[in-house]
mmCIF file of C-alpha atoms in Angstrom:
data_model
loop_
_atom_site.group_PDB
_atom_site.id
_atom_site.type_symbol
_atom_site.label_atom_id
_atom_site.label_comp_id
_atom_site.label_asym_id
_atom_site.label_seq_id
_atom_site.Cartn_x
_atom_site.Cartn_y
_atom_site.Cartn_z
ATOM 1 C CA UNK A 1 26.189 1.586 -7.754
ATOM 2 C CA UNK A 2 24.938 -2.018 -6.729
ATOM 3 C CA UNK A 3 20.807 0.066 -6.328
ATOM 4 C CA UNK A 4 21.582 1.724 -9.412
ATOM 5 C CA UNK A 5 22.109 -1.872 -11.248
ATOM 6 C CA UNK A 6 19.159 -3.502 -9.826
ATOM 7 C CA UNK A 7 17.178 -0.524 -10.963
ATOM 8 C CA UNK A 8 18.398 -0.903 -14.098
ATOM 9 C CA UNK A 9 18.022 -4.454 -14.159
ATOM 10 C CA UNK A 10 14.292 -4.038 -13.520
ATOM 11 C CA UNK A 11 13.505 -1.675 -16.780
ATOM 12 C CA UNK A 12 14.356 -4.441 -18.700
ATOM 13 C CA UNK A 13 11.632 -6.822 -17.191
ATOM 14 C CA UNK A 14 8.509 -7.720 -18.327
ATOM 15 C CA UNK A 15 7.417 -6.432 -15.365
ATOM 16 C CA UNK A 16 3.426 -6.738 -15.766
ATOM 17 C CA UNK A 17 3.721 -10.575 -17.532
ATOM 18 C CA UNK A 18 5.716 -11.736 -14.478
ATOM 19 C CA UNK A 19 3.476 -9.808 -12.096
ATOM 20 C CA UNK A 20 -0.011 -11.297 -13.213
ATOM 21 C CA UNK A 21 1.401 -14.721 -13.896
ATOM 22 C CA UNK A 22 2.654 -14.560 -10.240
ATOM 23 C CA UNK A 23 -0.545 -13.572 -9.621
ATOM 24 C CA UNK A 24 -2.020 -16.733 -11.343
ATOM 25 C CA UNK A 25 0.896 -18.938 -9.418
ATOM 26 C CA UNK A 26 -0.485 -17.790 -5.907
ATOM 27 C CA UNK A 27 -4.519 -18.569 -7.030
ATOM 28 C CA UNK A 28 -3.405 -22.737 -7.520
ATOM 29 C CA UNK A 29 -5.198 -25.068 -5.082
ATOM 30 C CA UNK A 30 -3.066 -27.948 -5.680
ATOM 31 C CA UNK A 31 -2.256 -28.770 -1.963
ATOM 32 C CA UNK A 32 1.401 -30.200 -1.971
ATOM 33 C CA UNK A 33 3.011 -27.042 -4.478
ATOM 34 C CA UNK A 34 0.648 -24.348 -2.605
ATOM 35 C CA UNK A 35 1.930 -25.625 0.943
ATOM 36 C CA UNK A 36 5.187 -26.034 0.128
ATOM 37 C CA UNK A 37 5.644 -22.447 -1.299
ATOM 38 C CA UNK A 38 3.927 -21.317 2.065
ATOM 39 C CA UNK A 39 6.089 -23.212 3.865
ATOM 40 C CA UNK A 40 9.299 -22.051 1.822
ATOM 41 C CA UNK A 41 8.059 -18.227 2.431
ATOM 42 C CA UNK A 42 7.602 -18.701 5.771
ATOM 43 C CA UNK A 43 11.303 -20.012 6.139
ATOM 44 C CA UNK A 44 12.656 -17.131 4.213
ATOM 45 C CA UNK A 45 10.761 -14.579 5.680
ATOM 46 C CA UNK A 46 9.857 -15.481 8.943
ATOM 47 C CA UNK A 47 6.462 -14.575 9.079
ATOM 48 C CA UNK A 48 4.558 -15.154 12.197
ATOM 49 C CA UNK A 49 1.722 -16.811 11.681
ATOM 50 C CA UNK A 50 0.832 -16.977 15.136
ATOM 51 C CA UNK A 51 -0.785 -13.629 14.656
ATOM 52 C CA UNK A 52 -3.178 -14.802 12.198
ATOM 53 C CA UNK A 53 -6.929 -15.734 11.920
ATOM 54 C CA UNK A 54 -5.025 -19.215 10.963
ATOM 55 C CA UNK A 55 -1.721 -20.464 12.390
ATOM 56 C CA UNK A 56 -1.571 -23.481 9.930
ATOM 57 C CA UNK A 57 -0.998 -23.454 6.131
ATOM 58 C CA UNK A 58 -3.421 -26.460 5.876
ATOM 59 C CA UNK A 59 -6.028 -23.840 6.176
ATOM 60 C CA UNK A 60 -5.455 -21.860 3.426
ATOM 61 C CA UNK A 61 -6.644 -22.288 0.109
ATOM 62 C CA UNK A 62 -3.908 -20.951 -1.975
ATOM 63 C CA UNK A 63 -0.852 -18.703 -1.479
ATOM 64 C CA UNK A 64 -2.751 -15.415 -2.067
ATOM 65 C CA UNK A 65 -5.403 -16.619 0.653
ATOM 66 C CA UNK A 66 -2.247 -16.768 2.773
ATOM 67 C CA UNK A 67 -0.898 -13.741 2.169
ATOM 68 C CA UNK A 68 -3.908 -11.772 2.518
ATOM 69 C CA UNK A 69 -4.642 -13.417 5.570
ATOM 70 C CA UNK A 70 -6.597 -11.821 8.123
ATOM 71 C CA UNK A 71 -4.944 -10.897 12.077
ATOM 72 C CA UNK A 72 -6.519 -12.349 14.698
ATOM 73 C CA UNK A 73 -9.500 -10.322 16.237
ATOM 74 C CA UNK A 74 -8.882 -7.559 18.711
ATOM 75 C CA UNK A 75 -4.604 -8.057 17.714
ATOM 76 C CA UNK A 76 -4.383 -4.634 16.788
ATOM 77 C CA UNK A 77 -6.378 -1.937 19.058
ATOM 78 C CA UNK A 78 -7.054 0.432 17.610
ATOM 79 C CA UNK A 79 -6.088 4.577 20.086
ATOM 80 C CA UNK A 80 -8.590 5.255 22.694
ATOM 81 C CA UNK A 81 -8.335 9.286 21.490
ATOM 82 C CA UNK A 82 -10.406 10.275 18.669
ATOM 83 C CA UNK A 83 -8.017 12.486 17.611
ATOM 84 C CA UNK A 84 -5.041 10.249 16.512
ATOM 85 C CA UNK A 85 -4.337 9.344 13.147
ATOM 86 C CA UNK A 86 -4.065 5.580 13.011
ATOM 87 C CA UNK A 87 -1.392 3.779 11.304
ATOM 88 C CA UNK A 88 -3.363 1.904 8.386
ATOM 89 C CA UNK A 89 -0.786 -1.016 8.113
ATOM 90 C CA UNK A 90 2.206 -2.844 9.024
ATOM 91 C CA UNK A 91 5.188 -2.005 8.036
ATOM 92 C CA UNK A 92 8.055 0.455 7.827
ATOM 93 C CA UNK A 93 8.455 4.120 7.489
ATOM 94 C CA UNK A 94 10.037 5.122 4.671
ATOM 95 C CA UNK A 95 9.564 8.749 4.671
ATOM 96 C CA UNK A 96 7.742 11.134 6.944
ATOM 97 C CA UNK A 97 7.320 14.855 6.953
ATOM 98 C CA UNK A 98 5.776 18.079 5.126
ATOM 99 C CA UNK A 99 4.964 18.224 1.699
ATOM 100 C CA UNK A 100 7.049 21.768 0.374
ATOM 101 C CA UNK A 101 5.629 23.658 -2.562
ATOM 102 C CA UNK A 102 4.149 20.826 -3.899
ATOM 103 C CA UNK A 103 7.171 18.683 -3.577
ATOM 104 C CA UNK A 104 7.160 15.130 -1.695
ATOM 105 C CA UNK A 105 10.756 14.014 -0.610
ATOM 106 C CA UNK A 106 11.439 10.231 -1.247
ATOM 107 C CA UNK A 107 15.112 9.596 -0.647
ATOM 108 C CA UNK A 108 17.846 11.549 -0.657
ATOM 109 C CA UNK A 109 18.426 13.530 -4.360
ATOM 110 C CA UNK A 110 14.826 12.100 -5.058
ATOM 111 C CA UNK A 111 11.218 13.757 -4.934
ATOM 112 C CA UNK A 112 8.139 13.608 -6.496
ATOM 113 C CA UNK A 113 5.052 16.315 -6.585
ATOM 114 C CA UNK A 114 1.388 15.095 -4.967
ATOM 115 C CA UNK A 115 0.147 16.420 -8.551
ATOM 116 C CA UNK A 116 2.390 13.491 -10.456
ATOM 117 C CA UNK A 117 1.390 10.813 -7.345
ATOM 118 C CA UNK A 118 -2.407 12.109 -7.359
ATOM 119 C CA UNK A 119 -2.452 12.490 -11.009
ATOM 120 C CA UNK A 120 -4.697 15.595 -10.816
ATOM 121 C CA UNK A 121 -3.039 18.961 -10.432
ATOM 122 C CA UNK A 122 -6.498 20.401 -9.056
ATOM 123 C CA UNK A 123 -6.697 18.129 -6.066
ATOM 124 C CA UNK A 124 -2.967 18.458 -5.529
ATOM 125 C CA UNK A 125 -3.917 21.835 -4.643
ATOM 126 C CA UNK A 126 -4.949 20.767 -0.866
ATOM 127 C CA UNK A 127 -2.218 19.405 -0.031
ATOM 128 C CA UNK A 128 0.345 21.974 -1.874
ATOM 129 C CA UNK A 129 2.164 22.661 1.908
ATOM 130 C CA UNK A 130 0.589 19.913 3.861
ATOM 131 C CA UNK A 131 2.357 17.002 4.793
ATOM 132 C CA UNK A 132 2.786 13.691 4.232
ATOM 133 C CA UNK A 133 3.846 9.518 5.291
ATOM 134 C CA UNK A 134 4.930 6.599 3.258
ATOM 135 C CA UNK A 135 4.626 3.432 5.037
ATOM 136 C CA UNK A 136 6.351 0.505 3.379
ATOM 137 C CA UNK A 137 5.098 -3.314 3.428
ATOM 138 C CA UNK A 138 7.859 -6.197 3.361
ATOM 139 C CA UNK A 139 7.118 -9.377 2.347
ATOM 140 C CA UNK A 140 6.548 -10.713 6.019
ATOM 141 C CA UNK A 141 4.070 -7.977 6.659
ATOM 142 C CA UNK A 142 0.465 -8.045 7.012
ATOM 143 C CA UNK A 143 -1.143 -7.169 3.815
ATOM 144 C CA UNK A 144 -4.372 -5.305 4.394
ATOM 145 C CA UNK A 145 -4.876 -1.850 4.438
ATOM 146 C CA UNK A 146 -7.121 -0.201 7.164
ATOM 147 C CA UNK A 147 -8.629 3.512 8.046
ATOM 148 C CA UNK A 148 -6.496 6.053 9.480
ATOM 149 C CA UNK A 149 -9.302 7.687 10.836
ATOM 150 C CA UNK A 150 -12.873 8.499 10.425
ATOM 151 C CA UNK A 151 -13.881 9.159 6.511
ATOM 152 C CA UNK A 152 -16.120 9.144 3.731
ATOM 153 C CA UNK A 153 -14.577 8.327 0.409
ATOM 154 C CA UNK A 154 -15.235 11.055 -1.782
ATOM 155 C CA UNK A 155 -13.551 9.811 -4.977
ATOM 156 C CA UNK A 156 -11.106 7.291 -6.516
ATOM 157 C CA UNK A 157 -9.002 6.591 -9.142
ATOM 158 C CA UNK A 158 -6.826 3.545 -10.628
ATOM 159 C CA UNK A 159 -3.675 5.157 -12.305
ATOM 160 C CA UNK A 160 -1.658 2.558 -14.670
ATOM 161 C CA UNK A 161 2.310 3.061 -14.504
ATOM 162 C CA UNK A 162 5.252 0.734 -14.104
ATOM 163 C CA UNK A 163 5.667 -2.157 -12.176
ATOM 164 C CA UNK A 164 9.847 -1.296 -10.144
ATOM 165 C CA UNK A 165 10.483 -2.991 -6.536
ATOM 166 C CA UNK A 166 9.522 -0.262 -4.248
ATOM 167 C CA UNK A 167 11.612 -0.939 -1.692
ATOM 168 C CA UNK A 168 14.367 1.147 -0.027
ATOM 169 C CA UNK A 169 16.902 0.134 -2.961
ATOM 170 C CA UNK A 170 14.808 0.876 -5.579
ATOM 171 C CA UNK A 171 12.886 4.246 -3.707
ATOM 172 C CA UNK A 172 17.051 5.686 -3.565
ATOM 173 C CA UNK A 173 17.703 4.875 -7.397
ATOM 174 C CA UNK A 174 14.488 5.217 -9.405
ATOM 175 C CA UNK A 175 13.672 9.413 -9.654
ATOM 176 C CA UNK A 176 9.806 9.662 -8.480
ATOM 177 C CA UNK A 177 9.228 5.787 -8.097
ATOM 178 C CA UNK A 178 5.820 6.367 -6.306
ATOM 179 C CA UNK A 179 4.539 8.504 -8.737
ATOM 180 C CA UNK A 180 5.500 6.289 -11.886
ATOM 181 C CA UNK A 181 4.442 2.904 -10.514
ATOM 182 C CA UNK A 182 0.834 1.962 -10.891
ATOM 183 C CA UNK A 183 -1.567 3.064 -8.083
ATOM 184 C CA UNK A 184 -4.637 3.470 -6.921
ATOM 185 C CA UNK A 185 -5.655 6.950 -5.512
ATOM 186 C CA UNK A 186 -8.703 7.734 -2.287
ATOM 187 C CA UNK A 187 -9.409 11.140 -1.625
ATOM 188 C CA UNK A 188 -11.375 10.842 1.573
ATOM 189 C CA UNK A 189 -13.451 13.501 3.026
ATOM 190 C CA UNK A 190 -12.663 13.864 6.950
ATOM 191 C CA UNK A 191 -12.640 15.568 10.067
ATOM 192 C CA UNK A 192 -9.590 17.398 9.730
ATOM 193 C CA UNK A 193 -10.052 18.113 6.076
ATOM 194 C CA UNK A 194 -9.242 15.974 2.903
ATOM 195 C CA UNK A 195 -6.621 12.738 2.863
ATOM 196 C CA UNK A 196 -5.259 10.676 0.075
ATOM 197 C CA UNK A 197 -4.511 7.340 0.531
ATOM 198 C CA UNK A 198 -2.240 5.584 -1.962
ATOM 199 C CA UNK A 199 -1.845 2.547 -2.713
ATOM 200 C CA UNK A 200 0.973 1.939 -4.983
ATOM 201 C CA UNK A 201 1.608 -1.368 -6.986
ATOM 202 C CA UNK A 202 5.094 -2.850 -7.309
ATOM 203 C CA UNK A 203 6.862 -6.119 -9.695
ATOM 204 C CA UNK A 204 5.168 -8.853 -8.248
ATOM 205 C CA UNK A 205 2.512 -7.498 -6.441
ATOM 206 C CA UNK A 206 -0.151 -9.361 -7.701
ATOM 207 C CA UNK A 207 -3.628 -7.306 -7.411
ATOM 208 C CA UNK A 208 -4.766 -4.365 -5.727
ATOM 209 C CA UNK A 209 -8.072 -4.500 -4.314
ATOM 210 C CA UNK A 210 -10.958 -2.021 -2.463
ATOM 211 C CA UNK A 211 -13.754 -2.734 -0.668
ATOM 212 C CA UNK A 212 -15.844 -0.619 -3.136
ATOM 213 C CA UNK A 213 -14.310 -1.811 -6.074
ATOM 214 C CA UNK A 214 -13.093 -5.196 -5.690
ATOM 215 C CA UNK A 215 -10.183 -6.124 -7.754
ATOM 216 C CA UNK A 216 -8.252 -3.374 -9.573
ATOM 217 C CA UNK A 217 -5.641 -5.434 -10.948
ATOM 218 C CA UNK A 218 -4.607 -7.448 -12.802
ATOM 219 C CA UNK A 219 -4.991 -6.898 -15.579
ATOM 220 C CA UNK A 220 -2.589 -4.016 -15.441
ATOM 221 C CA UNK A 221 -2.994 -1.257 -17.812
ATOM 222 C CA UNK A 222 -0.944 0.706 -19.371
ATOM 223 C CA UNK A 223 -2.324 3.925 -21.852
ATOM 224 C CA UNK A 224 -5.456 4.643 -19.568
ATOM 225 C CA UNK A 225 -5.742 8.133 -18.780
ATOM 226 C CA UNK A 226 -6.648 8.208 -15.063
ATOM 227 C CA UNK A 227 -10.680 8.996 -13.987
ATOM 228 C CA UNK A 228 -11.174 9.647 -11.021
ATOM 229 C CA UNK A 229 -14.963 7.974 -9.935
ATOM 230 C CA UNK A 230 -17.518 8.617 -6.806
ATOM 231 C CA UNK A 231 -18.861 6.048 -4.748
ATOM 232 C CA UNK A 232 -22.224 5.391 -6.459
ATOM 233 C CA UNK A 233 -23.372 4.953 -2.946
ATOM 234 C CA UNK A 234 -22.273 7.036 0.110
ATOM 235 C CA UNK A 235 -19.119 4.878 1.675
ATOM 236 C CA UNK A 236 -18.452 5.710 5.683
ATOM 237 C CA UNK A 237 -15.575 4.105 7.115
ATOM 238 C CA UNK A 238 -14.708 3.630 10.504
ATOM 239 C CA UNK A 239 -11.119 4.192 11.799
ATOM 240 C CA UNK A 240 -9.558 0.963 11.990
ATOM 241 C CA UNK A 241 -12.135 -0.432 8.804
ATOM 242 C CA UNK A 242 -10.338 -2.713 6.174
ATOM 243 C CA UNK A 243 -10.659 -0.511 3.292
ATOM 244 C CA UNK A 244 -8.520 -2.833 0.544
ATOM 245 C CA UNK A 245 -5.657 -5.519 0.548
ATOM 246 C CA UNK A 246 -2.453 -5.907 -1.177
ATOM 247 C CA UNK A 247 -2.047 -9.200 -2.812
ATOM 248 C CA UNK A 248 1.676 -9.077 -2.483
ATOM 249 C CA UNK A 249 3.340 -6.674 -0.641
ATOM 250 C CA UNK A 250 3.661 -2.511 -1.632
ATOM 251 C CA UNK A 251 3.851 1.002 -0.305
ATOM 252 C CA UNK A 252 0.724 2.926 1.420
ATOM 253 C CA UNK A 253 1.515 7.092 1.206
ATOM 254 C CA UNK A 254 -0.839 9.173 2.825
ATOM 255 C CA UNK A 255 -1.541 13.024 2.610
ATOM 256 C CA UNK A 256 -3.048 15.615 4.611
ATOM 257 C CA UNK A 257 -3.924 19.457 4.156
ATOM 258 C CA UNK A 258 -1.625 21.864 5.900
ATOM 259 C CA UNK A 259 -2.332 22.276 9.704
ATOM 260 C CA UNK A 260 -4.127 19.330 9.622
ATOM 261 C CA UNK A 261 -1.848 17.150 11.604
ATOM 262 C CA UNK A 262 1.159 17.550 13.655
ATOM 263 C CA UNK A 263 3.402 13.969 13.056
ATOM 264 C CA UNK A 264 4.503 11.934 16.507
ATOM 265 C CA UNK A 265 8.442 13.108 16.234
ATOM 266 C CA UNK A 266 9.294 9.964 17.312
ATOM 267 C CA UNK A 267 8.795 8.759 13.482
ATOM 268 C CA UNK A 268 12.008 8.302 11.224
ATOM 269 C CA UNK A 269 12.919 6.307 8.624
ATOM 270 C CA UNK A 270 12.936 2.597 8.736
ATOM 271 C CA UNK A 271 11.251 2.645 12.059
ATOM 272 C CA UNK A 272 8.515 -0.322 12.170
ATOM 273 C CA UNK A 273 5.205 0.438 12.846
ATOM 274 C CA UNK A 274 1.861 -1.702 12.619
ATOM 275 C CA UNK A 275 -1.337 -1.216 12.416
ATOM 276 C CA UNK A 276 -3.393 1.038 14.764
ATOM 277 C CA UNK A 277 -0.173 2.507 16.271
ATOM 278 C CA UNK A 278 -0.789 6.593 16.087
ATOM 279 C CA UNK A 279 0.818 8.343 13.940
ATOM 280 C CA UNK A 280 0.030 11.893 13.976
ATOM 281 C CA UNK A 281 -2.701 13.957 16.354
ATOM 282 C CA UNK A 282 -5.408 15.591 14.739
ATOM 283 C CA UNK A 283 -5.344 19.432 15.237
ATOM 284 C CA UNK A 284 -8.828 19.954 13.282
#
């Protein structure tokens, strides 16, 4: 009852106002209000900022300069096999497992198909009985998004849709949250096949961002039908490569062709994982 409130509770937000002036809150300079709503997060979050390129909020700009703040070099290693699928982020699995007729689960009496989260029932088509991962990011988390693995981006695609909480209240009460909230969509082109990497906006989250593109959002769209766009250059990324940052925290989901990967069975929900920990083996 108390997830189907808040759910309820957010559909009557103005969900993308409040999200891009947040998004304007965490860009002001003024020293004594930026610091002290560092200092407050930190409190209520407990971040560790000893794992970052910068330890003290002094040397940060603004809050979003925090947020997105960078690890420290060599923190997170990434496997010595080739064949591992790297986990891209920090964060939390919320759902791990194969992808059935089309169908990804996303809590229990929920689901969503890849055609609805990839908007594009022709590439859906690769990953019809493949699997899949959704990884989510709290607000303590680190906020970039890396490489699983070896790949050249093929295409991409900014899909507008609402702005709900994606966390594990909202992801049990909302009926194909991932799949309604705005996103942005990479099919990459790699060794074992195709992957999609998602990365799927939430209220508050700020911006999405890519190294190819730069800043998706804001603004944040509404009644844009979804293109999806290749690289006017060829883009190669290494595993373990920053590909595109979060400012403010979301979900990554990421999808592979069937008999591409076999998942470490150790995975289940709400176990934390970070970034560079392996995921799955390559079988391709």
């Amino acid at each position: 009852m108390g997830d189907r409130i808040f759910a309820t509770f957010q559909s009557l937000l103005p969900t993308r106002a409040l999200s891009a002036f947040m998004f304007r809150v965490a860009q002001v300079r003024a020293k004594p209000f930026k610091n002290a709503l560092m200092r407050w997060f930190l409190h209520k979050y407990a971040v560790d900022l000893e794992e970052a390129e910068w330890s003290r909020v002094d040397n940060y700009e603004h809050f979003n300069a925090f947020f997105t703040r960078a690890l420290k070099p060599g923190l997170r290693p990434q496997p010595a096999a080739a064949n591992i699928l790297s986990s891209p982020v920090d964060g939390a699995i919320s759902q791990v497992g194969p992808i059935r007729q089309g169908q990804i689960f996303q809590a229990k009496g929920h689901g969503y198909s890849a055609a609805a989260l990839l908007a594009d029932e022709e590439l859906a088509k690769d990953f019809y009985s493949g699997s899949f991962s959704t990884i989510y990011l709290a607000p303590h988390d680190y906020h970039r998004v890396h490489m699983p693995c070896i790949g050249r981006l093929r295409s991409w695609a900014y899909v507008p849709g609402r702005l709900f909480s994606v966390n594990p209240s909202t992801a049990r009460s909302v009926p194909g949250l991932f799949a309604r909230n705005e996103r942005m969509v990479a099919i990459f082109d790699t060794q074992f096949g195709p992957l999609a990497l998602v990365m799927v906006g939430a209220i508050i989250v700020g911006g999405i961002e890519t190294v190819w593109s730069g800043q998706l959002t804001p603004p944040h769209l509404r009644h844009v039908p979804p293109t999806y766009y290749q690289p006017m250059q060829p883009l190669l990324l290494q595993r373990g490569a920053e590909l595109g940052r979060f400012h403010m925290g979301s979900t990554v989901i990421l999808l592979a062709p069937p008999g591409a990967l076999t998942w470490d069975p150790a995975l289940a929900a709400g176990q934390a994982v970070r970034l560079g920990q392996s995921l799955a083996t390559m079988l391709k």
